[in-house]
Coordinates of C-alpha atoms in Angstrom, one line a residue:
M1108 CA -2.5 -2.1 20.2
K1109 CA -6.0 -3.6 20.0
S1110 CA -7.8 -4.6 16.8
M1111 CA -9.3 -1.8 14.9
T1112 CA -13.0 -1.7 14.1
A1113 CA -14.2 -1.5 10.5
P1114 CA -15.0 2.2 10.9
E1115 CA -11.5 2.9 12.4
A1116 CA -9.9 1.0 9.5
R1117 CA -11.9 3.0 7.0
A1118 CA -10.9 6.3 8.7
F1119 CA -7.2 5.3 8.6
A1120 CA -7.4 4.2 5.0
E1121 CA -9.1 7.4 3.9
K1122 CA -6.0 9.3 5.1
W1123 CA -3.3 6.8 4.1
L1124 CA -4.4 5.5 0.7
P1125 CA -4.4 9.0 -1.0
A1126 CA -0.7 9.3 -0.1
W1127 CA 0.0 6.6 -2.6
T1128 CA -1.0 9.0 -5.4
G1129 CA 0.9 12.0 -6.7
N1130 CA 4.5 11.0 -6.2
N1131 CA 5.0 12.3 -2.7
P1132 CA 7.1 9.5 -1.1
E1133 CA 7.9 11.5 2.0
L1134 CA 4.2 11.9 2.8
L1135 CA 3.6 8.2 2.2
A1136 CA 6.6 7.2 4.4
S1137 CA 5.3 9.4 7.2
F1138 CA 2.5 6.8 7.8
Y1139 CA 5.2 4.2 8.6
S1140 CA 7.2 3.6 11.8
E1141 CA 11.0 3.9 11.8
D1142 CA 11.3 0.1 12.0
A1143 CA 8.5 -0.7 9.6
F1144 CA 8.5 -3.9 7.5
Y1145 CA 6.9 -3.7 4.0
L1146 CA 6.6 -6.1 1.2
D1147 CA 4.8 -6.3 -2.1
P1148 CA 5.3 -8.3 -5.3
G1149 CA 8.0 -5.9 -6.4
V1150 CA 10.0 -6.6 -3.2
P1151 CA 9.0 -10.1 -2.2
A1152 CA 11.7 -10.3 0.4
G1153 CA 10.5 -7.0 1.8
V1154 CA 12.3 -3.9 3.1
Q1155 CA 12.9 -3.1 6.7
G1156 CA 13.0 0.4 8.2
Q1157 CA 11.6 3.7 7.1
T1158 CA 14.9 4.8 5.4
A1159 CA 14.8 1.7 3.1
L1160 CA 11.1 2.1 2.6
L1161 CA 11.5 5.7 1.5
V1162 CA 14.1 4.7 -1.1
Y1163 CA 11.7 2.1 -2.5
F1164 CA 8.7 4.5 -2.4
K1165 CA 10.7 7.1 -4.4
K1166 CA 11.2 4.6 -7.2
L1167 CA 7.7 3.1 -7.1
L1168 CA 5.8 6.4 -6.9
A1169 CA 7.9 8.1 -9.6
Y1170 CA 7.0 5.3 -11.9
N1171 CA 3.3 5.4 -10.9
P1172 CA 2.4 9.0 -10.1
Q1173 CA -1.2 8.8 -11.3
W1174 CA -2.4 5.5 -9.9
T1175 CA -5.2 5.7 -7.3
W1176 CA -6.1 3.5 -4.4
A1177 CA -9.4 3.0 -2.6
Q1178 CA -10.5 0.8 0.2
I1179 CA -13.2 -1.8 -0.6
E1180 CA -13.3 -3.1 3.0
G1181 CA -11.4 -3.1 6.2
I1182 CA -11.5 -6.3 8.1
P1183 CA -10.3 -6.0 11.8
M1184 CA -7.3 -8.1 12.8
E1185 CA -4.8 -8.0 15.6
D1186 CA -3.0 -4.6 15.8
G1187 CA -4.8 -3.3 12.7
F1188 CA -6.8 -4.6 9.8
L1189 CA -6.8 -6.5 6.5
N1190 CA -7.3 -3.9 3.8
K1191 CA -9.2 -5.1 0.7
W1192 CA -8.5 -2.5 -1.9
K1193 CA -8.9 -1.5 -5.5
A1194 CA -6.2 0.3 -7.5
M1195 CA -6.6 2.0 -10.8
I1196 CA -3.2 1.9 -12.5
P1197 CA -2.6 3.8 -15.8
V1198 CA -0.4 1.9 -18.2
G1199 CA 0.1 3.6 -21.6
S1200 CA -3.4 4.5 -23.0
T1201 CA -5.3 2.1 -20.7
T1202 CA -6.0 1.8 -17.0
V1203 CA -5.7 -1.5 -15.3
E1204 CA -8.1 -2.2 -12.4
V1205 CA -6.5 -4.4 -9.7
V1206 CA -8.1 -5.7 -6.6
G1207 CA -6.0 -7.1 -3.8
V1208 CA -5.4 -7.2 0.0
C1209 CA -2.8 -6.0 2.4
T1210 CA -2.2 -6.5 6.0
V1211 CA -1.8 -3.2 8.0
Q1212 CA -0.5 -3.6 11.5
L1213 CA 0.1 -0.5 13.6
N1214 CA 2.3 0.3 16.6
E1215 CA 1.2 2.0 19.7
A1216 CA 1.7 5.4 18.1
G1217 CA -0.6 4.6 15.3
K1218 CA 2.1 4.2 12.6
I1219 CA 2.3 1.2 10.3
R1220 CA 4.8 -1.2 11.6
R1221 CA 4.0 -4.0 9.1
N1222 CA 2.4 -3.8 5.7
E1223 CA 2.3 -6.8 3.3
V1224 CA 0.6 -6.4 -0.1
Y1225 CA -0.8 -9.3 -2.1
F1226 CA -2.5 -9.2 -5.5
D1227 CA -2.5 -11.0 -8.9
R1228 CA -0.4 -8.8 -11.1
S1229 CA -0.7 -10.9 -14.3
Q1230 CA -3.0 -8.4 -16.1
L1231 CA -0.8 -5.5 -15.0
L1232 CA 2.4 -7.2 -16.3
A1233 CA 0.7 -8.1 -19.6
E1234 CA -0.3 -4.4 -20.2
I1235 CA 3.2 -3.2 -19.3
A1236 CA 4.7 -5.8 -21.7
K1237 CA 2.5 -4.5 -24.5
G1238 CA 4.2 -1.1 -24.2
S1239 CA 7.7 -2.5 -24.2

């Protein structure tokens, strides 16, 4: 797979990022290849394979059904793009705005084969702790 252009990255993100909202883990997992690798701060060692990813997404999306994600910028890279994003995450009576980046690398079929998510979650964790 070649590098994506910024418009191609935006077009992909416009389909993929809405799948993170609404607690539909099967839809979200459908964007990933059978052998996908995924990591975020909640699973720093990552998970391998669509089956394990679906198990993780079921827990994650059930806990965060109303969060929303939007692309700020897609920066082309080998086999995909670096996705700079903004998430609006409801926590109790407040909404935390988080900006971060993730790598999105696709296989030849256009499915995500590797997705690594990075962001500072200190504000999010502080808001969650207030509700405890």
